[in-house]
Tab-separated table of C-alpha atoms and ligand atoms in Angstrom:
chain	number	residue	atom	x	y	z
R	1	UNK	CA	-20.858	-40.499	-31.857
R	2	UNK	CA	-20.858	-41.462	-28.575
R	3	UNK	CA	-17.486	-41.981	-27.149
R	4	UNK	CA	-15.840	-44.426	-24.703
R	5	UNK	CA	-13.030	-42.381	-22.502
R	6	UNK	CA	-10.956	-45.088	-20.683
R	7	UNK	CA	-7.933	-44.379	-18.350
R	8	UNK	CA	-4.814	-47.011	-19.395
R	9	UNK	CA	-1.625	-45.763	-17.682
R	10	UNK	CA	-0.093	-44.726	-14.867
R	11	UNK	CA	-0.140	-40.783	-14.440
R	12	UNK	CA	2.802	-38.973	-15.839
R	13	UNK	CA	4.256	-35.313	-14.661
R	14	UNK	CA	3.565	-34.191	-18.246
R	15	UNK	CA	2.460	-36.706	-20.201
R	16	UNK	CA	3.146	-36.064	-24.242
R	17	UNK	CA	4.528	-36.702	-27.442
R	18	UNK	CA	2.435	-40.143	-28.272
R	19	UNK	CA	3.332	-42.122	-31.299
R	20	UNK	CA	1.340	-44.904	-32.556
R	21	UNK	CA	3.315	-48.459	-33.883
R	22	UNK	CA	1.091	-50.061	-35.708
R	23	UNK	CA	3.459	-53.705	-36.020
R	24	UNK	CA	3.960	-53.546	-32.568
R	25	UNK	CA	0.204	-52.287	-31.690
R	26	UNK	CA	2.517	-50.330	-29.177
R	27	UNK	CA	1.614	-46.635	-28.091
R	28	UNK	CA	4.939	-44.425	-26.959
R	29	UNK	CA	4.606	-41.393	-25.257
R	30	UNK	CA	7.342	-39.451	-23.257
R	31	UNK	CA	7.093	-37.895	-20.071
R	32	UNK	CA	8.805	-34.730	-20.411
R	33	UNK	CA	9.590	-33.438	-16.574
R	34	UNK	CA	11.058	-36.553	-15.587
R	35	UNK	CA	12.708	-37.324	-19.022
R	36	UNK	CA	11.730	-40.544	-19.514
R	37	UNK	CA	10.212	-42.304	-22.984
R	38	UNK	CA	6.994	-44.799	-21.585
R	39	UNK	CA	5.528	-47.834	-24.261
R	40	UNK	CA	2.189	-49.308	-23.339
R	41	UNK	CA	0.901	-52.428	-25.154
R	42	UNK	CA	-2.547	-52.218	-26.229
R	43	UNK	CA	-2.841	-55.692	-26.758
R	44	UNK	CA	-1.125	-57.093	-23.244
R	45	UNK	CA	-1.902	-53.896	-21.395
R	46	UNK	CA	1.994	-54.095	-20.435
R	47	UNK	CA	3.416	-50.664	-19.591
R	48	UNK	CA	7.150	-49.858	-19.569
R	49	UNK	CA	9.618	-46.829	-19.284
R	50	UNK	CA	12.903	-45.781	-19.091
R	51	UNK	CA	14.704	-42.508	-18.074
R	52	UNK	CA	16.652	-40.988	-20.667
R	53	UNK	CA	18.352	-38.038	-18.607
R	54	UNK	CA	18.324	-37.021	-14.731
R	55	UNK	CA	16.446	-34.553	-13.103
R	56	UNK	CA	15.784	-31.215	-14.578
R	57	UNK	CA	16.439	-32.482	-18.004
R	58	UNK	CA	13.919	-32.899	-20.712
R	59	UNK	CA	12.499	-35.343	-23.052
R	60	UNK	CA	9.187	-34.112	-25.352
R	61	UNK	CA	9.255	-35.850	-28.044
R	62	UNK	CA	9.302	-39.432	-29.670
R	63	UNK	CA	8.917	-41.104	-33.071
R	64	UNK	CA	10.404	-44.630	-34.742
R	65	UNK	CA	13.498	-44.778	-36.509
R	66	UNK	CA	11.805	-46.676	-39.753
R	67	UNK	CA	12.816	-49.903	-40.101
R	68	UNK	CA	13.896	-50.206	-36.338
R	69	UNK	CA	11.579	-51.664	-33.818
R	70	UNK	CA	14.182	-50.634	-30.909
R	71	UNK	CA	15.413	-47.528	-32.156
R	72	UNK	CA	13.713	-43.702	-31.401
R	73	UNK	CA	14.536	-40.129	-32.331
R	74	UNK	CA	14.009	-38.393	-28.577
R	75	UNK	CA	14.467	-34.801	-27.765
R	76	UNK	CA	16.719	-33.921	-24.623
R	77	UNK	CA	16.675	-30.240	-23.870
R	78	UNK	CA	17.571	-28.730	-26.845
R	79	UNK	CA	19.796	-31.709	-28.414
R	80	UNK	CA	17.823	-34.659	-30.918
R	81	UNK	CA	19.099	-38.194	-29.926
R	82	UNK	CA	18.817	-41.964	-31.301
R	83	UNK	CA	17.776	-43.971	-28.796
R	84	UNK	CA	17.993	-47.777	-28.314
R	85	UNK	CA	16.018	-49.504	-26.352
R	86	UNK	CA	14.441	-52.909	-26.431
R	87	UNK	CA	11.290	-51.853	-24.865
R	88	UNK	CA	11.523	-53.619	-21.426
R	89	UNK	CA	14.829	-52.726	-19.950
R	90	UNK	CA	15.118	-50.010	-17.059
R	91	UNK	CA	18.215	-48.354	-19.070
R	92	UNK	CA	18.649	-47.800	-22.796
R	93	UNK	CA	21.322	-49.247	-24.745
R	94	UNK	CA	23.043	-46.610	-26.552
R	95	UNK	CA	21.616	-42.549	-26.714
R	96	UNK	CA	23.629	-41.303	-29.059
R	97	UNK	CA	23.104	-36.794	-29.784
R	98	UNK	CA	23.127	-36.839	-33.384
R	99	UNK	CA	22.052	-32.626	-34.085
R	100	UNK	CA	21.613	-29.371	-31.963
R	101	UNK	CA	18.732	-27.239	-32.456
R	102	UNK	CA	19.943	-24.076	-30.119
R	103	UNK	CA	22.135	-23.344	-27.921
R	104	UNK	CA	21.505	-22.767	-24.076
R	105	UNK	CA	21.963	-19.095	-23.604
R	106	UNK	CA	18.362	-17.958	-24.248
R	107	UNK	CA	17.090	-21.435	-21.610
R	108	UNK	CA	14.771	-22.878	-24.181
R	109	UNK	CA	13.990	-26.050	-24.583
R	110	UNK	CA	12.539	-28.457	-27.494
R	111	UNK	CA	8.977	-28.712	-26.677
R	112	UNK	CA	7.463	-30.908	-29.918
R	113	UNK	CA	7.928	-32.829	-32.813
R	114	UNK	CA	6.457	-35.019	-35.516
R	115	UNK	CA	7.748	-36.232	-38.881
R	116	UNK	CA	6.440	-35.111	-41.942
R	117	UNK	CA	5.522	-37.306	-45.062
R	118	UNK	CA	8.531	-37.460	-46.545
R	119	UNK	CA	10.501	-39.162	-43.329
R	120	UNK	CA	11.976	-35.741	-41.876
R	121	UNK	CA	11.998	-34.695	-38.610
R	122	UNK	CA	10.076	-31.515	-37.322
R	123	UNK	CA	11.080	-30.071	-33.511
R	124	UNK	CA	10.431	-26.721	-32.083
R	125	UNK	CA	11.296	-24.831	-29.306
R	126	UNK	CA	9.959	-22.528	-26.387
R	127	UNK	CA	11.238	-19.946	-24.120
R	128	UNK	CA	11.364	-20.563	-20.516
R	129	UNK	CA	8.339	-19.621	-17.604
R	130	UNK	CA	9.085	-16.375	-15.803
R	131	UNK	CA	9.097	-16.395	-12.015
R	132	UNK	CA	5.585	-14.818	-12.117
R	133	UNK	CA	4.384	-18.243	-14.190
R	134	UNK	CA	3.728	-16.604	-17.590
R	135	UNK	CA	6.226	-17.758	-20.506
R	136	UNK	CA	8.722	-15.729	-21.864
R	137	UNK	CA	7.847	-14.840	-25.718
R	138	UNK	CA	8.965	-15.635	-28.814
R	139	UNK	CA	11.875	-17.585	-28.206
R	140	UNK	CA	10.926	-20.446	-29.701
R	141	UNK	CA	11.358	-21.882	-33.399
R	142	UNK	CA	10.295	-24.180	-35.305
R	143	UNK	CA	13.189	-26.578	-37.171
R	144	UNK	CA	13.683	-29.312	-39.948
R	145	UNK	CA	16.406	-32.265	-39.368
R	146	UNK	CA	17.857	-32.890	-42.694
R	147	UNK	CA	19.001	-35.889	-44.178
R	148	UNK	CA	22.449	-35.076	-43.642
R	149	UNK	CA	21.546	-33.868	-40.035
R	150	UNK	CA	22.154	-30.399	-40.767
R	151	UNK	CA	19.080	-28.300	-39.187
R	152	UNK	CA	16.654	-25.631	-40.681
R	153	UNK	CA	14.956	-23.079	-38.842
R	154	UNK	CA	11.176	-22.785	-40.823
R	155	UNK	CA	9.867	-20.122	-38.099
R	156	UNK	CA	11.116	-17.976	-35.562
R	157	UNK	CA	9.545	-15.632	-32.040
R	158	UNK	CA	7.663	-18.625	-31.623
R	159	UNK	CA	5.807	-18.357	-28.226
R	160	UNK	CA	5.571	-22.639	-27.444
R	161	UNK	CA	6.274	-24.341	-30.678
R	162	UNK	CA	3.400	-26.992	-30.498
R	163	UNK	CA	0.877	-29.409	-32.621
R	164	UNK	CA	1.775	-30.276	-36.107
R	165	UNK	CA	0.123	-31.990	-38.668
R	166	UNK	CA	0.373	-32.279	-43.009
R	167	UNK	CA	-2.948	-32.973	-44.779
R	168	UNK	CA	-3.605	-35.930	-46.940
R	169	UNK	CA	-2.389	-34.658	-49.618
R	170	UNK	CA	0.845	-33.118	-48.316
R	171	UNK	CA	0.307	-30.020	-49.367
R	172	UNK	CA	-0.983	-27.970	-46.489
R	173	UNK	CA	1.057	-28.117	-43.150
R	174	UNK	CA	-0.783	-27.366	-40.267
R	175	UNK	CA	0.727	-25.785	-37.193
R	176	UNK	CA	0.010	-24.620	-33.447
R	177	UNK	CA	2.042	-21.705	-31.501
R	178	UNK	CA	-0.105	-22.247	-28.433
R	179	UNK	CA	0.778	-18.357	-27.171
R	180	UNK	CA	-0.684	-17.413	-30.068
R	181	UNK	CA	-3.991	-19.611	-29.359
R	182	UNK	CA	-5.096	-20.641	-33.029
R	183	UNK	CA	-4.243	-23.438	-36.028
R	184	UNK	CA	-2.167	-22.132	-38.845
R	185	UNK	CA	-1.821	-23.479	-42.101
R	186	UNK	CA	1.080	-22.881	-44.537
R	187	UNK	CA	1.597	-24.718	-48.209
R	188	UNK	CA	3.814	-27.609	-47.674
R	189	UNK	CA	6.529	-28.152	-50.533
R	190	UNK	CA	6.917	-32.102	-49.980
R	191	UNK	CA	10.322	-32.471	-52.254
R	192	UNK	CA	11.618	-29.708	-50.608
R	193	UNK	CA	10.265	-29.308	-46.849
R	194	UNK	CA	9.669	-25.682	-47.300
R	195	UNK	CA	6.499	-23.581	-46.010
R	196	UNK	CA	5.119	-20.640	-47.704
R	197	UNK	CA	2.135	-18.387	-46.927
R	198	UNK	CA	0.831	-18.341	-43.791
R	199	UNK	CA	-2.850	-18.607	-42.814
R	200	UNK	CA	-5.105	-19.160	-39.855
R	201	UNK	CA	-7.377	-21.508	-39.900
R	202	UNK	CA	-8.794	-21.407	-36.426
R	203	UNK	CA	-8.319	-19.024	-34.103
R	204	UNK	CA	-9.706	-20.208	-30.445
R	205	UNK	CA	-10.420	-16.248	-29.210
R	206	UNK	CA	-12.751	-15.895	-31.865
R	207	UNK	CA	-14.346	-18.776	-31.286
R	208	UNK	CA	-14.472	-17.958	-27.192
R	209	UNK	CA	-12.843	-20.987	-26.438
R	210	UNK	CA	-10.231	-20.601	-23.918
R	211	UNK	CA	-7.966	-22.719	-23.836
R	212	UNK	CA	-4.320	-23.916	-24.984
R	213	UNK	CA	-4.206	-24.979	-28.181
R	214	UNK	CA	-1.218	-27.909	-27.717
R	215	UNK	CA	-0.711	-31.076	-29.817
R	216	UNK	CA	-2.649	-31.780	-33.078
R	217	UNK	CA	-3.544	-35.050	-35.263
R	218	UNK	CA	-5.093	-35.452	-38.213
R	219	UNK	CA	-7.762	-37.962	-39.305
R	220	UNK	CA	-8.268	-39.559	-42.592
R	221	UNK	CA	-11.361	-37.258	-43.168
R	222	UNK	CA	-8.713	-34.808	-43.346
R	223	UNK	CA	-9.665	-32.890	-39.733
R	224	UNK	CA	-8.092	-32.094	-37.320
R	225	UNK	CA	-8.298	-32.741	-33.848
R	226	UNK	CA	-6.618	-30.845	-31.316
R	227	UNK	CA	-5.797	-31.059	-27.833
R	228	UNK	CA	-6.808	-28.216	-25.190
R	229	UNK	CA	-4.289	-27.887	-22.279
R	230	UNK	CA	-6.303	-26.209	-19.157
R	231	UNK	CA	-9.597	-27.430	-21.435
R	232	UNK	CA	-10.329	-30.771	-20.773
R	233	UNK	CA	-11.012	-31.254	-24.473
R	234	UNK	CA	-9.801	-32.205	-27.606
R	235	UNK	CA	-11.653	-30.159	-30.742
R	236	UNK	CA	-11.691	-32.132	-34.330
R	237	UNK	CA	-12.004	-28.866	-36.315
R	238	UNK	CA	-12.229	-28.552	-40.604
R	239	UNK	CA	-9.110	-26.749	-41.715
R	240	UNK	CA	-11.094	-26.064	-44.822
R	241	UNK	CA	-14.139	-24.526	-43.451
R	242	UNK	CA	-12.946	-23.111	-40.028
R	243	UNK	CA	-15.383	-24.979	-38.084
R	244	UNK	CA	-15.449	-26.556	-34.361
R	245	UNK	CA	-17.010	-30.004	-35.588
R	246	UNK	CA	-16.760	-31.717	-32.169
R	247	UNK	CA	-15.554	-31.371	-28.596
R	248	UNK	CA	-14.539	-34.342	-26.451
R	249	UNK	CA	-14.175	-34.141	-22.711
R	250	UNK	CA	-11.116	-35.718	-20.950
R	251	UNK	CA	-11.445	-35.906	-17.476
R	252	UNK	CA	-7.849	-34.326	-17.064
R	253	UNK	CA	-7.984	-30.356	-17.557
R	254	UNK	CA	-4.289	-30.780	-19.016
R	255	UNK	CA	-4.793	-32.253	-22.384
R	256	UNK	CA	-1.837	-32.106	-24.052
R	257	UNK	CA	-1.249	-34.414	-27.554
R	258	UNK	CA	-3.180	-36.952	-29.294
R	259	UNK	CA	-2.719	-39.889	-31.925
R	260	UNK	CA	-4.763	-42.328	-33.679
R	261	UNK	CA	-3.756	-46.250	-32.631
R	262	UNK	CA	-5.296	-49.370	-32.733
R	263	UNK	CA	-6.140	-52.266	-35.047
R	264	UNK	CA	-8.498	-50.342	-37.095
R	265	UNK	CA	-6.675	-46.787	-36.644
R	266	UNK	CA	-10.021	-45.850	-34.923
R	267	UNK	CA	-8.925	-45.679	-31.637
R	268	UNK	CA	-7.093	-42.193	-30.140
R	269	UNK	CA	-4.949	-42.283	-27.693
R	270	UNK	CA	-5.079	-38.815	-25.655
R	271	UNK	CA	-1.411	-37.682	-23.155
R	272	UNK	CA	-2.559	-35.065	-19.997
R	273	UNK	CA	-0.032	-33.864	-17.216
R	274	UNK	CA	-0.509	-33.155	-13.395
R	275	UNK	CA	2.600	-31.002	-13.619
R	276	UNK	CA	3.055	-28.875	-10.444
R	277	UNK	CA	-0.929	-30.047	-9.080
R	278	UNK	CA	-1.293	-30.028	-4.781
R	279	UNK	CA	-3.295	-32.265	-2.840
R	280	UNK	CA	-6.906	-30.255	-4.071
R	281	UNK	CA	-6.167	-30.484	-7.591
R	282	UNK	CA	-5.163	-34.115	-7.616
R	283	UNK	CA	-7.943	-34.554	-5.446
R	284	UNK	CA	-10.972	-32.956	-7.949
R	285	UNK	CA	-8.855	-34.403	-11.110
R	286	UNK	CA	-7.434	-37.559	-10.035
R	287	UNK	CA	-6.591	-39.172	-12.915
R	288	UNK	CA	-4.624	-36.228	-14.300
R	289	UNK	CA	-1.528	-36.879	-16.530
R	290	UNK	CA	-2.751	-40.699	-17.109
R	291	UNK	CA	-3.345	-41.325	-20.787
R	292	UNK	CA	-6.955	-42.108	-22.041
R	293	UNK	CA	-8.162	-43.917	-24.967
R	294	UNK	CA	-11.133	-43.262	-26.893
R	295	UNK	CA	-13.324	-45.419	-28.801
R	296	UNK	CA	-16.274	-45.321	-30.662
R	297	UNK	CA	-15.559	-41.802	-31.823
R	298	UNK	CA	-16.456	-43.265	-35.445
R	299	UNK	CA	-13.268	-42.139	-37.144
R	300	UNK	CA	-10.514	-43.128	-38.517
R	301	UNK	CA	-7.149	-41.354	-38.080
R	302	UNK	CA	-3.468	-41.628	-40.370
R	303	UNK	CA	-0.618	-43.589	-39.004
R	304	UNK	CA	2.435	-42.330	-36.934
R	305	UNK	CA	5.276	-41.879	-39.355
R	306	UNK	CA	8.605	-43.160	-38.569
R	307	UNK	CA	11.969	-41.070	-38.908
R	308	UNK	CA	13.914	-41.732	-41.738
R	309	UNK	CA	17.685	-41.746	-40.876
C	1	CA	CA1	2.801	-30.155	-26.624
């Protein structure tokens, strides 16, 4: 493998959440600091965006609404919205909160989300960052959006509710609480959405690699590749076997979420954040919080799946 890293947007503040469609051969991505949802055509090399709430509001997540090319299940703060949007506009048409995951009394906020096979929506939470920079523990938690928009908390004293990802055969679910630095896995109950028996599957002390563990993919060798905020890497790791398989450099130390796109699938589009970075930073890491794509990695990753609604 020899692997082509190539800068194709505009730096966010904290670049995340990508999601591949595959009609469109559009990547979206949100930028979460300055709440706004970003598309980038990998055809036309077109980039737009649109801010979904003002300042010192959130948005980390976004996925299709299947079988609606302008429609999007965000997250703002701690509320899960329908977005419309044509794509191009400055302003969406309609944001309309359709669920609550938790109130604002603890100050968490929705940090990530993916849907699982069966069309439902997965978002969890994290606590807030203490004055002294570290994060406050286990107030996050990990929830399901029903059909009927009723939610389901799966996990609780999460530390930052992060990477997701079911395995090929929908059985296994495979999870990252980046505070507690490893790759879980849990059966997956597909008719049902419920977890059971929890296992780790990686854990990044033990394997002296320190980093973040943030968001997760899976390819459609069934591993996993992972993104390393404060790494500058993304792992592809076995889930069955426990093993590191391959480490590729981003040159942005704040990887933070990854997805396969592209004609073939084979391409993997890679979100990083320049966050809080001063004039030194920016200057050693100056393409921090763009997102990269990568080619000629040799793989072949599973699609985004849309939200059904
Ligand atoms: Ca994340």
């Amino acid at each position: 493998m020899s692997p082509n890293v190539e800068q194709i947007t505009k730096p966010a503040g904290l670049g995340e959440g990508p999601f591949w469609n595959a009609q469109k051969q559009i990547l979206y991505y949100v930028d979460i600091i300055n709440a706004s949802l970003h598309s980038y055509n990998n055809v036309t090399k077109e980039q737009h965006s649109v801010k979904l709430a003002g300042d010192g509001n959130t948005v980390s997540l976004v996925v299709q609404v299947e079988g609606h090319h302008d429609k999007f299940v965000v997250s703002i703060n701690n509320d899960i919205a329908v977005v419309t949007w044509d794509g191009v506009s400055s302003k969406p048409s309609s944001i309309e909160i359709i669920a609550n995951l938790e109130g604002n009394e603890e100050k968490t906020r929705i940090n990530d989300g993916k849907v699982d096979p069966a069309g439902r929506l997965w978002a969890g939470t994290m606590g807030p960052k203490k004055e002294t920079g570290e994060f406050v523990m286990e107030k996050g938690s990990l929830y399901r959006l029903n059909k009927d928009k009723t939610v389901t908390k799966v996990i609780g004293k999460l530390g930052i509710a992060n990477g997701l990802a079911w395995s090929l055969d929908n059985k296994t679910f495979y999870y990252i609480d980046t505070l507690k630095f490893r790759v879980d896995s849990y059966d997956y109950n597909i008719s049902t959405g419920n977890i059971a028996n929890e296992k780790t599957i990686f854990c990044f002390k033990k394997n002296n690699i320190d980093v973040f563990p943030d968001g997760m993919t899976i390819d459609e060798e069934g591993k996993l590749w992972v993104a390393c905020f404060e790494g500058g890497q993304v792992l592809r790791i076995d889930p069955d076997t426990g093993k590191l398989l391959y480490t590729l450099k981003i040159p942005a130390p704040q990887v933070t979420s990854v997805v396969f796109g592209g004609h073939n699938l084979d391409e993997l589009f890679v979100t990083t954040a320049r966050d809080d970075y001063k004039k030194e930073l920016l200057d050693k890491y100056p393409l921090a919080g763009c997102t990269f794509k990568v080619t000629n990695l040799g793989v072949k990753g599973t699609p985004s799946v849309p939200v059904k609604l």
